[in-house]
Tab-separated table of C-alpha atoms and ligand atoms in Angstrom:
chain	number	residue	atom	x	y	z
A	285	UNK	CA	70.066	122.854	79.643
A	286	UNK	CA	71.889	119.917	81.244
A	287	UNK	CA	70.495	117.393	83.868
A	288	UNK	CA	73.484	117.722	86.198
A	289	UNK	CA	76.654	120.013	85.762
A	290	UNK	CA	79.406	118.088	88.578
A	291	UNK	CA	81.525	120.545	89.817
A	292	UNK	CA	85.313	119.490	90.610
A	293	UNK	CA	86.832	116.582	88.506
A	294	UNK	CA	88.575	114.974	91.306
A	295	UNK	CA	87.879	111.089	91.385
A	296	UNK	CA	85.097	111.265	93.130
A	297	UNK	CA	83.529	114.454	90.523
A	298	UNK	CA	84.914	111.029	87.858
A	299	UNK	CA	82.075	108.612	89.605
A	300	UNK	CA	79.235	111.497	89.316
A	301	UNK	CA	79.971	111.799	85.555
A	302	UNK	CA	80.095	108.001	84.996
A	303	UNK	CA	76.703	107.728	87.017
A	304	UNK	CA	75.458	110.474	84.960
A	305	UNK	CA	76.642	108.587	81.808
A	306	UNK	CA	75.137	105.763	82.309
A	307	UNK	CA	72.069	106.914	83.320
A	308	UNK	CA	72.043	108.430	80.243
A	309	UNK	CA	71.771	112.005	81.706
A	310	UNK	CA	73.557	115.232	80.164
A	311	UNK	CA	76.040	116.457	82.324
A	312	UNK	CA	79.634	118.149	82.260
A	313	UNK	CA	82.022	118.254	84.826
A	314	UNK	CA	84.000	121.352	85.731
A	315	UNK	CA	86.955	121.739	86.964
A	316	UNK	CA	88.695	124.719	88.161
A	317	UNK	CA	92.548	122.831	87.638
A	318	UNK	CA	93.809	119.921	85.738
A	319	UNK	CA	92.261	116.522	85.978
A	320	UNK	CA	92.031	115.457	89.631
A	321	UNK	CA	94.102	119.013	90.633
A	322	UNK	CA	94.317	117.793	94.459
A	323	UNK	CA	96.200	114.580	93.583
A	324	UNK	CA	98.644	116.546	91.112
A	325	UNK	CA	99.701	118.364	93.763
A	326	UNK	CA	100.417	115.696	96.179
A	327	UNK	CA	103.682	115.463	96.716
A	328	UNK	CA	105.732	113.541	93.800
A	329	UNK	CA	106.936	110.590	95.571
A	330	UNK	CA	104.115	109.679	97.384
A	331	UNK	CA	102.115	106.292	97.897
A	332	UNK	CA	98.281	106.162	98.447
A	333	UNK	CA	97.929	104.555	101.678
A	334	UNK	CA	95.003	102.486	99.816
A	335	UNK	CA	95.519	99.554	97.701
A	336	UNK	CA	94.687	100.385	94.060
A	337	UNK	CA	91.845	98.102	93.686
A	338	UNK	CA	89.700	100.173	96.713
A	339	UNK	CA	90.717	103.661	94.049
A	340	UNK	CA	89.062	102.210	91.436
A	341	UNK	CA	86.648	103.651	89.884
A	342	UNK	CA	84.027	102.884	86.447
A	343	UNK	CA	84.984	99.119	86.930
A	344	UNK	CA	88.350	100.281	85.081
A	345	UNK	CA	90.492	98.121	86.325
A	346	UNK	CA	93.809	99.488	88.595
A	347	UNK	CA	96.661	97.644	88.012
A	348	UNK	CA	99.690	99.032	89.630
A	349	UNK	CA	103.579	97.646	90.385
A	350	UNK	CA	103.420	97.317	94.278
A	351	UNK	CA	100.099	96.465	96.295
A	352	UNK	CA	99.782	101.104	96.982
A	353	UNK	CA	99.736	102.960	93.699
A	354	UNK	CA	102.024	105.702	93.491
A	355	UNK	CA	101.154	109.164	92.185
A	356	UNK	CA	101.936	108.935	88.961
A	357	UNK	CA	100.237	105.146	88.465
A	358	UNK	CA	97.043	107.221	90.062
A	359	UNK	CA	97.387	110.096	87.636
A	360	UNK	CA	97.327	107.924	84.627
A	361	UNK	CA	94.676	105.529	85.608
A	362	UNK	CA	92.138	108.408	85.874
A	363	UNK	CA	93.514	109.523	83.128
A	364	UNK	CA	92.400	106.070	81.458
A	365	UNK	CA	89.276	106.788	83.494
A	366	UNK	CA	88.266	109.513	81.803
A	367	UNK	CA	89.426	107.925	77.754
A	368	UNK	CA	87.710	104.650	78.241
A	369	UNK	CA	84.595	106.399	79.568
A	370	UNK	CA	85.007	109.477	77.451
A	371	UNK	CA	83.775	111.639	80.166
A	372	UNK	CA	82.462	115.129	79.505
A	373	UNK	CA	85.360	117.613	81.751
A	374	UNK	CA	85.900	121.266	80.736
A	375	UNK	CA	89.195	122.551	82.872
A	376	UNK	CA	90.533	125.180	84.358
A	377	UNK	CA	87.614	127.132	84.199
A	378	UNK	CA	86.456	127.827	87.610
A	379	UNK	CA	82.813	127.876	89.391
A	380	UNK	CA	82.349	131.529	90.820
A	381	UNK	CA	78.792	131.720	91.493
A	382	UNK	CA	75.700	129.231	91.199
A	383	UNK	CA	72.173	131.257	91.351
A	384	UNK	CA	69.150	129.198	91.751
A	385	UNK	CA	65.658	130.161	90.020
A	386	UNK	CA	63.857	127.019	88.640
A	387	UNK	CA	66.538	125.583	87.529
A	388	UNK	CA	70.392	126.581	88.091
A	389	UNK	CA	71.941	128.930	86.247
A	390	UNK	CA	75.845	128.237	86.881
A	391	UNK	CA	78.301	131.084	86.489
A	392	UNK	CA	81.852	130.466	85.624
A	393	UNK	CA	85.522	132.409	84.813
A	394	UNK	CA	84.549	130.819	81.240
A	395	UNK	CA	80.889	131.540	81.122
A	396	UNK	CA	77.654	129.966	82.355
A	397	UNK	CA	75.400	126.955	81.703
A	398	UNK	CA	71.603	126.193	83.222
A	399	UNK	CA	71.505	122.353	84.739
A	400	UNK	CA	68.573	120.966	86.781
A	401	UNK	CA	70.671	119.568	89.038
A	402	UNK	CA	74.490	120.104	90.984
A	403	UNK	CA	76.443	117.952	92.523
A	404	UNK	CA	79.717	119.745	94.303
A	405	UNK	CA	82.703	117.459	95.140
A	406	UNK	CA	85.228	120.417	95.332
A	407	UNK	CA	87.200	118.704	97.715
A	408	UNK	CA	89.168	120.281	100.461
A	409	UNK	CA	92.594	121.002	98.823
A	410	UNK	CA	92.701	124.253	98.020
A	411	UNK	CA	92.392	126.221	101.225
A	412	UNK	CA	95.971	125.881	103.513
A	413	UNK	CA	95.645	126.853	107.214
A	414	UNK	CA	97.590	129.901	107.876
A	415	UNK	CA	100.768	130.013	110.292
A	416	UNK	CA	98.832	134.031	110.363
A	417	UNK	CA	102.739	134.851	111.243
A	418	UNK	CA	104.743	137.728	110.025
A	419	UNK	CA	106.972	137.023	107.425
A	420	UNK	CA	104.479	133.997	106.017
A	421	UNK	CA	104.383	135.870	102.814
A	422	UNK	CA	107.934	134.855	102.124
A	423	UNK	CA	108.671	133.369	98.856
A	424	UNK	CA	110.162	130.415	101.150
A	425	UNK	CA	107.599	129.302	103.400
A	426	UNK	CA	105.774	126.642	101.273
A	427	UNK	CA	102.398	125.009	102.087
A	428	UNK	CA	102.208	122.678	99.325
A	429	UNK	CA	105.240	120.258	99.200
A	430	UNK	CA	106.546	118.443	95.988
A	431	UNK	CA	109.856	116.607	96.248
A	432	UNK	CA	112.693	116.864	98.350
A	433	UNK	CA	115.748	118.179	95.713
A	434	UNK	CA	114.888	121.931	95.969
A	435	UNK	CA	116.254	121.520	100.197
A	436	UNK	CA	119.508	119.548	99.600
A	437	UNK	CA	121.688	121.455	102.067
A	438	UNK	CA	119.442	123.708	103.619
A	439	UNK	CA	118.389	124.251	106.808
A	440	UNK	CA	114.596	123.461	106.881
A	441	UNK	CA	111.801	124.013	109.151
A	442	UNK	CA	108.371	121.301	109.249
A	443	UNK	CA	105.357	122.661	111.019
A	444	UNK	CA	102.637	120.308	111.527
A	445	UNK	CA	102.424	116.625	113.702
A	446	UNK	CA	99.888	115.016	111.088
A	447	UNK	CA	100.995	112.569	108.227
A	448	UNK	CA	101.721	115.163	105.559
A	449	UNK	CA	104.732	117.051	108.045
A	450	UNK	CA	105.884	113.222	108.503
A	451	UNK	CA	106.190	112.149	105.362
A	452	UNK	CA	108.076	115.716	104.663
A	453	UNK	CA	110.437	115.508	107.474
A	454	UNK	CA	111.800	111.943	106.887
A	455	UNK	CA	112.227	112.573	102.999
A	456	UNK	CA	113.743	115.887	102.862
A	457	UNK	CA	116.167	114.521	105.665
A	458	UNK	CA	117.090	111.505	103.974
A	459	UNK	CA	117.498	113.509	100.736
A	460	UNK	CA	120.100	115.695	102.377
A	461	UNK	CA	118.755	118.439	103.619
A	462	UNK	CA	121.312	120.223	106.260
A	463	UNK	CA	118.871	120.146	109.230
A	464	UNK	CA	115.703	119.040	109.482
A	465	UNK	CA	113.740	121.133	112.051
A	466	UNK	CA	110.178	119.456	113.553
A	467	UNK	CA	107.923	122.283	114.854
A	468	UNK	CA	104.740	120.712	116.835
A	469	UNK	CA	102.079	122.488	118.043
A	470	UNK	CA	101.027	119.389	120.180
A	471	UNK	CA	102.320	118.115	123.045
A	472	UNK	CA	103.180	114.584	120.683
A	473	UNK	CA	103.052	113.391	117.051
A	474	UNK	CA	99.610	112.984	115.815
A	475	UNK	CA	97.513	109.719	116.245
A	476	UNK	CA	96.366	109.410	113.131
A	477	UNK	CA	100.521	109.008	111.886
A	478	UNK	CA	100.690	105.915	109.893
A	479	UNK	CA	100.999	102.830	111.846
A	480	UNK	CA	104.324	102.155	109.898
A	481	UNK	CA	105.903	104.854	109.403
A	482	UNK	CA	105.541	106.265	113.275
A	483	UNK	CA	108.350	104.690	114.728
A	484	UNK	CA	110.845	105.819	112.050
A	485	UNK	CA	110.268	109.453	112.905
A	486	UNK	CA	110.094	108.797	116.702
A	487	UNK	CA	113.368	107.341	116.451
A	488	UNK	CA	115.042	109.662	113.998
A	489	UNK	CA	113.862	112.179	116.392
A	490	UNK	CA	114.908	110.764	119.243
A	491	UNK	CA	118.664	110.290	117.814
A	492	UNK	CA	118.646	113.883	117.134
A	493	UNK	CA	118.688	113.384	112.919
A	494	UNK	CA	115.571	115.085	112.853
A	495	UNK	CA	115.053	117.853	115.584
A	496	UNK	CA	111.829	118.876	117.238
A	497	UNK	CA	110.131	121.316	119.313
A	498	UNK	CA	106.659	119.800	121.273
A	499	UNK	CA	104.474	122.360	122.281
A	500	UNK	CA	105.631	124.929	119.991
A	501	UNK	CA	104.682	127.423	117.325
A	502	UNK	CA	106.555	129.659	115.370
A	503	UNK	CA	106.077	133.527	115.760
A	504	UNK	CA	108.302	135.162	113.392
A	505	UNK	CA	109.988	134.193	109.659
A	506	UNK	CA	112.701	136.236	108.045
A	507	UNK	CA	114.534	135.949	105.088
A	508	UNK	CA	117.069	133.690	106.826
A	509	UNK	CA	115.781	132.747	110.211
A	510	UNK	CA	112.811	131.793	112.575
A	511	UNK	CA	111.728	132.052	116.100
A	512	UNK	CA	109.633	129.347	117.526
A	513	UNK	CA	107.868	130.015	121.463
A	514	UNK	CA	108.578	126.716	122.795
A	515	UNK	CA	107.940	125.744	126.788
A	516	UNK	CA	111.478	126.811	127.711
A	517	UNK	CA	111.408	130.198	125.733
A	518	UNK	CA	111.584	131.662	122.151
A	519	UNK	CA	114.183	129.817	120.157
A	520	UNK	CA	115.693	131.199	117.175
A	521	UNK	CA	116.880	129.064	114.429
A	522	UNK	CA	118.845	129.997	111.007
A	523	UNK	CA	116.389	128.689	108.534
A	524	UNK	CA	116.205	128.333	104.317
A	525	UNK	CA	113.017	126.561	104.192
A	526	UNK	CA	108.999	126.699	106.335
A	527	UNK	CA	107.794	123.762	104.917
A	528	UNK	CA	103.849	124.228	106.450
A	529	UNK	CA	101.957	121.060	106.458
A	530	UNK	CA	99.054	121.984	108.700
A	531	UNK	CA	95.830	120.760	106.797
A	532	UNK	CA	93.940	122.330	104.445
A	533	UNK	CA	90.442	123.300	104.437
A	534	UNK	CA	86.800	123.209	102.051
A	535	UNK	CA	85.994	126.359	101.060
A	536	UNK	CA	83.049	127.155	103.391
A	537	UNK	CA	82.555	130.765	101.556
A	538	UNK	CA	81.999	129.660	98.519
A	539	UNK	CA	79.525	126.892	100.252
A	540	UNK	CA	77.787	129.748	101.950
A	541	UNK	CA	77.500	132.110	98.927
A	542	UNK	CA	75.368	129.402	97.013
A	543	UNK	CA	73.172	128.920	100.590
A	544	UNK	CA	74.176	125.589	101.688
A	545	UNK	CA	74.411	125.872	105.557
A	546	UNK	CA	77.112	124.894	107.469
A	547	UNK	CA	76.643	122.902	110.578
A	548	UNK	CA	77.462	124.060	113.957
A	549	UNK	CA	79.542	121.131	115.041
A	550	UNK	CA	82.875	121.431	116.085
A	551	UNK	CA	83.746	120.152	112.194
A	552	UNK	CA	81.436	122.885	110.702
A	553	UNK	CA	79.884	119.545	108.238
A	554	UNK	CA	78.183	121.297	105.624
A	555	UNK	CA	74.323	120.079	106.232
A	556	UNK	CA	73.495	117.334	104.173
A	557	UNK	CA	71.087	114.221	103.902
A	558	UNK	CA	73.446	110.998	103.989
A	559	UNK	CA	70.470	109.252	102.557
A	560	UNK	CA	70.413	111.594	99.306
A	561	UNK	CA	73.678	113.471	99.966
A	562	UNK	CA	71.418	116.624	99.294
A	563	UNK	CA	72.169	119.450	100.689
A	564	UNK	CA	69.484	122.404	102.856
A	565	UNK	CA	69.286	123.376	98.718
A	566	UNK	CA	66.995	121.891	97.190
A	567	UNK	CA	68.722	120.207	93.983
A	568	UNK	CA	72.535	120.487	95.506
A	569	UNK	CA	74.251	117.788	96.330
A	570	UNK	CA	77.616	116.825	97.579
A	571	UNK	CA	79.824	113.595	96.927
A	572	UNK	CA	83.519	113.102	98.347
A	573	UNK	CA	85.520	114.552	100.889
A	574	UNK	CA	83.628	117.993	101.333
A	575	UNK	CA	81.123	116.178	103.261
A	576	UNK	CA	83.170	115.765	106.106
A	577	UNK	CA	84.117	119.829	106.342
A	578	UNK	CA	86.757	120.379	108.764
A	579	UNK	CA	87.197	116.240	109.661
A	580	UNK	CA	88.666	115.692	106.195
A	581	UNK	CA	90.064	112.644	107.464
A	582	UNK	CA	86.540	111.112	107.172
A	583	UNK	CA	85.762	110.471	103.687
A	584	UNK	CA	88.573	109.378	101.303
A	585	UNK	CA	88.544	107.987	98.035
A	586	UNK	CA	88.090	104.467	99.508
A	587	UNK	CA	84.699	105.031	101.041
A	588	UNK	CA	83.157	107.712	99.578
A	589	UNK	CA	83.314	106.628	95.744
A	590	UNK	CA	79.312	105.393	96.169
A	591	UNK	CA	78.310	108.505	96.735
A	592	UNK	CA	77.452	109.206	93.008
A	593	UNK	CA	75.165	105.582	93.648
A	594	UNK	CA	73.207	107.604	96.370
A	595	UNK	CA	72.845	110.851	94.490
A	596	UNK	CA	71.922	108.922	90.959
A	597	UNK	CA	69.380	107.207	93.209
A	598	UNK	CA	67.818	110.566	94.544
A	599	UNK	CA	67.951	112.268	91.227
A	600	UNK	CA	66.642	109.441	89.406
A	601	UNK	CA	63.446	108.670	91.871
B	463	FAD	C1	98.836	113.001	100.581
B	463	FAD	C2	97.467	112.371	100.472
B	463	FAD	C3	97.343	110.988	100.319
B	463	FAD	C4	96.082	110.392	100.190
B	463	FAD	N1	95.986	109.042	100.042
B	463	FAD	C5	94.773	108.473	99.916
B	463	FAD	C6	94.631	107.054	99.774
B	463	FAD	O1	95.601	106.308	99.796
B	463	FAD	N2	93.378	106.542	99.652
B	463	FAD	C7	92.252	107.313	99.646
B	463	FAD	O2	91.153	106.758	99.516
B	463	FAD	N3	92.346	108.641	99.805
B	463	FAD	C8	93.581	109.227	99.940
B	463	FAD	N4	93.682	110.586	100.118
B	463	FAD	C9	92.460	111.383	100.156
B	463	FAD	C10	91.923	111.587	98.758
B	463	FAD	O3	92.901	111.989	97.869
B	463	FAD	C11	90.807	112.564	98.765
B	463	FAD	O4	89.862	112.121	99.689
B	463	FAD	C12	90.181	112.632	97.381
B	463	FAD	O5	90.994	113.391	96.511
B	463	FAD	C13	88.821	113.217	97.469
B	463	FAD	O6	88.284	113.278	96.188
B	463	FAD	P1	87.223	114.369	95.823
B	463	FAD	O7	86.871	114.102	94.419
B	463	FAD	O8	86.174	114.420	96.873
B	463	FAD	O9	88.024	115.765	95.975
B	463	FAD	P2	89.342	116.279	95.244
B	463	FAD	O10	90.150	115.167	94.705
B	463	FAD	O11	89.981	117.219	96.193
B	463	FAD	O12	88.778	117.085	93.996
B	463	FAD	C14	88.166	118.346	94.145
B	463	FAD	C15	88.296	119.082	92.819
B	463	FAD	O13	87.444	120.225	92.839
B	463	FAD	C16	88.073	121.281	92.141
B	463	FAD	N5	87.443	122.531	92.572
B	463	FAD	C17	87.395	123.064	93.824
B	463	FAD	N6	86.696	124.223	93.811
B	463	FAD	C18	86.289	124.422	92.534
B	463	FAD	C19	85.534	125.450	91.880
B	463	FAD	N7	85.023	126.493	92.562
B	463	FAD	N8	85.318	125.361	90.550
B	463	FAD	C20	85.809	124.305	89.837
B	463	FAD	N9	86.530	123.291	90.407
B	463	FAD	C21	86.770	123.357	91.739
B	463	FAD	C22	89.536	121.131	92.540
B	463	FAD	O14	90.393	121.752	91.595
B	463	FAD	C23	89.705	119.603	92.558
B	463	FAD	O15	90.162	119.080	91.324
B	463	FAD	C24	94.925	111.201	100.243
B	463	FAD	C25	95.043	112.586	100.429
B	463	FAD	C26	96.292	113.164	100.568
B	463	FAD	C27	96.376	114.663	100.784
């Protein structure tokens, strides 16, 4: 039996298992994906908006070229992570079911293991909102994005006013797509746009290089078209590419099948102690961005890595 089994090796699942380690407790992390799955599928040419000193993690050192990591600088330093601590991770074997007796018997797509404690920092990456439109099911409406080549010369389609549909406008425009359609279900851009990248859009947008529609939503995608409701009537555009970056979401069921309780504020926070970072469970605890639930703009890798210093401190008291 182990003291803790850490389920999702994102980098915040990476400061549990160092904890663990040097606390000299038995513990394995498990991870449904690769190591850290939610930044592998960020998009390819991104840049943290943190400088890579606040993602450190393990005292490893971050070095990277510019002040903001990029992807791949973040993929190999927890990659390094994981080699100079020689962390315990078993991948892409995913948790299905946790039962709880005296101690926790963990059930798996691989198998099971018994631990006396949990600690779930399963992020919030895997769950897209829906469009819940017809024709979503198309091969071509995407809700992950990567890089930009694949929509050189096609007519694309951005839902979403947030950061991600941003980012994902400006690049697949300057990369050459043929039109570069904004789709806002707002009456404006989001707040919470970066400070320095705002005015770019809001001028490519108000040039016309980047079209939008405020205070619309799509209704319908077909193989080569869309129609979007906007104020002044439905609109129908040809279209190659729905490129839906509306936020993701934790996985709430999965939260509710082991018993942890979901709040009822308007963010549905799953209920935990922020002095432990236990959970209504006696035994589970959460670490990293799940805390927040549905405000997954709250915890980041920046301020949530000393959660594993909170939970070591509960578990080891
Ligand atoms: C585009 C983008 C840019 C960002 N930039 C920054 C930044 O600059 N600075 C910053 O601090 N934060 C940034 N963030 C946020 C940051 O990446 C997340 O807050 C961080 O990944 C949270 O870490 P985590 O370990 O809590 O969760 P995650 O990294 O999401 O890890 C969760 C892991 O759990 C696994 N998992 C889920 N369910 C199961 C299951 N049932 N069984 C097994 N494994 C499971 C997943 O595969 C995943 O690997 C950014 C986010 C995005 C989307």
């Amino acid at each position: 039996m182990l003291d803790v089994v850490i389920i999702g090796a994102g980098p915040i699942g990476l400061c549990c298992a160092i904890e663990a380690k040097k606390n000299k407790l038995s513990y394995v992390v498990i991870d449904k994906g690769c190591l850290v799955n939610s930044l592998y599928n960020y998009p390819k040419n991104m840049t943290f908006f943190s400088t890579s000193d606040k993602l450190e993690i393990g005292e490893v050192p971050f070095i990277s070229h510019n002040a903001k990591p990029t992807k791949s600088e973040a993929l190999e330093y927890y990659r390094r992570v994981v080699s100079s601590w020689e962390l315990d991770i078993n991948l892409y074997e995913e948790v299905e079911e946790i039962l709880k007796e005296d101690i926790f018997e963990i059930k798996t797509t691989k198998g099971s293991y018994s631990a006396k404690k949990i600690i779930l920092s399963t992020g919030f990456y895997d769950l897209p909102y829906k469009l819940n439109v017809p024709g979503e099911d198309l091969p071509k409406v995407k809700h992950y994005y990567d890089e930009p080549h694949p929509y050189f010369g096609m007519n694309v389609a951005v839902v979403g006013a947030a950061n991600s549909a941003v980012d994902v406008a400006l690049e697949t425009y300057r990369k050459g797509a043929k039109e570069v359609t904004m789709i806002v279900r707002e009456p404006s851009l989001s707040e919470s746009v970066k400070y320095w990248v705002k005015p770019d859009v809001e001028n490519r947008i108000k040039e016309g290089s980047i079209k939008s529609y405020f205070n619309s939503n799509i209704t319908k995608i077909t193989e080569d078209s869309i129609i979007i409701s906007t104020p002044e009537g439905d609109v129908t555009l040809e279209n190659d590419f729905v490129l839906a970056m509306t936020g993701y979401q934790p996985d709430f069921g999965f939260l509710e099948k082991i018993g942890i309780e979901i709040g009822d504020d308007e963010y549905k926070t799953p209920i935990h102690n922020s002095d432990t970072m236990m959970t209504n469970v006696e035994g589970i605890y959460l670490a990293g961005v799940i805390c927040g639930g549905l405000k997954t703009n709250k915890w980041f890798i920046e301020n949530s890595r000393d959660h594993s210093k909170i939970i070591f401190k509960d578990i080891l008291s």
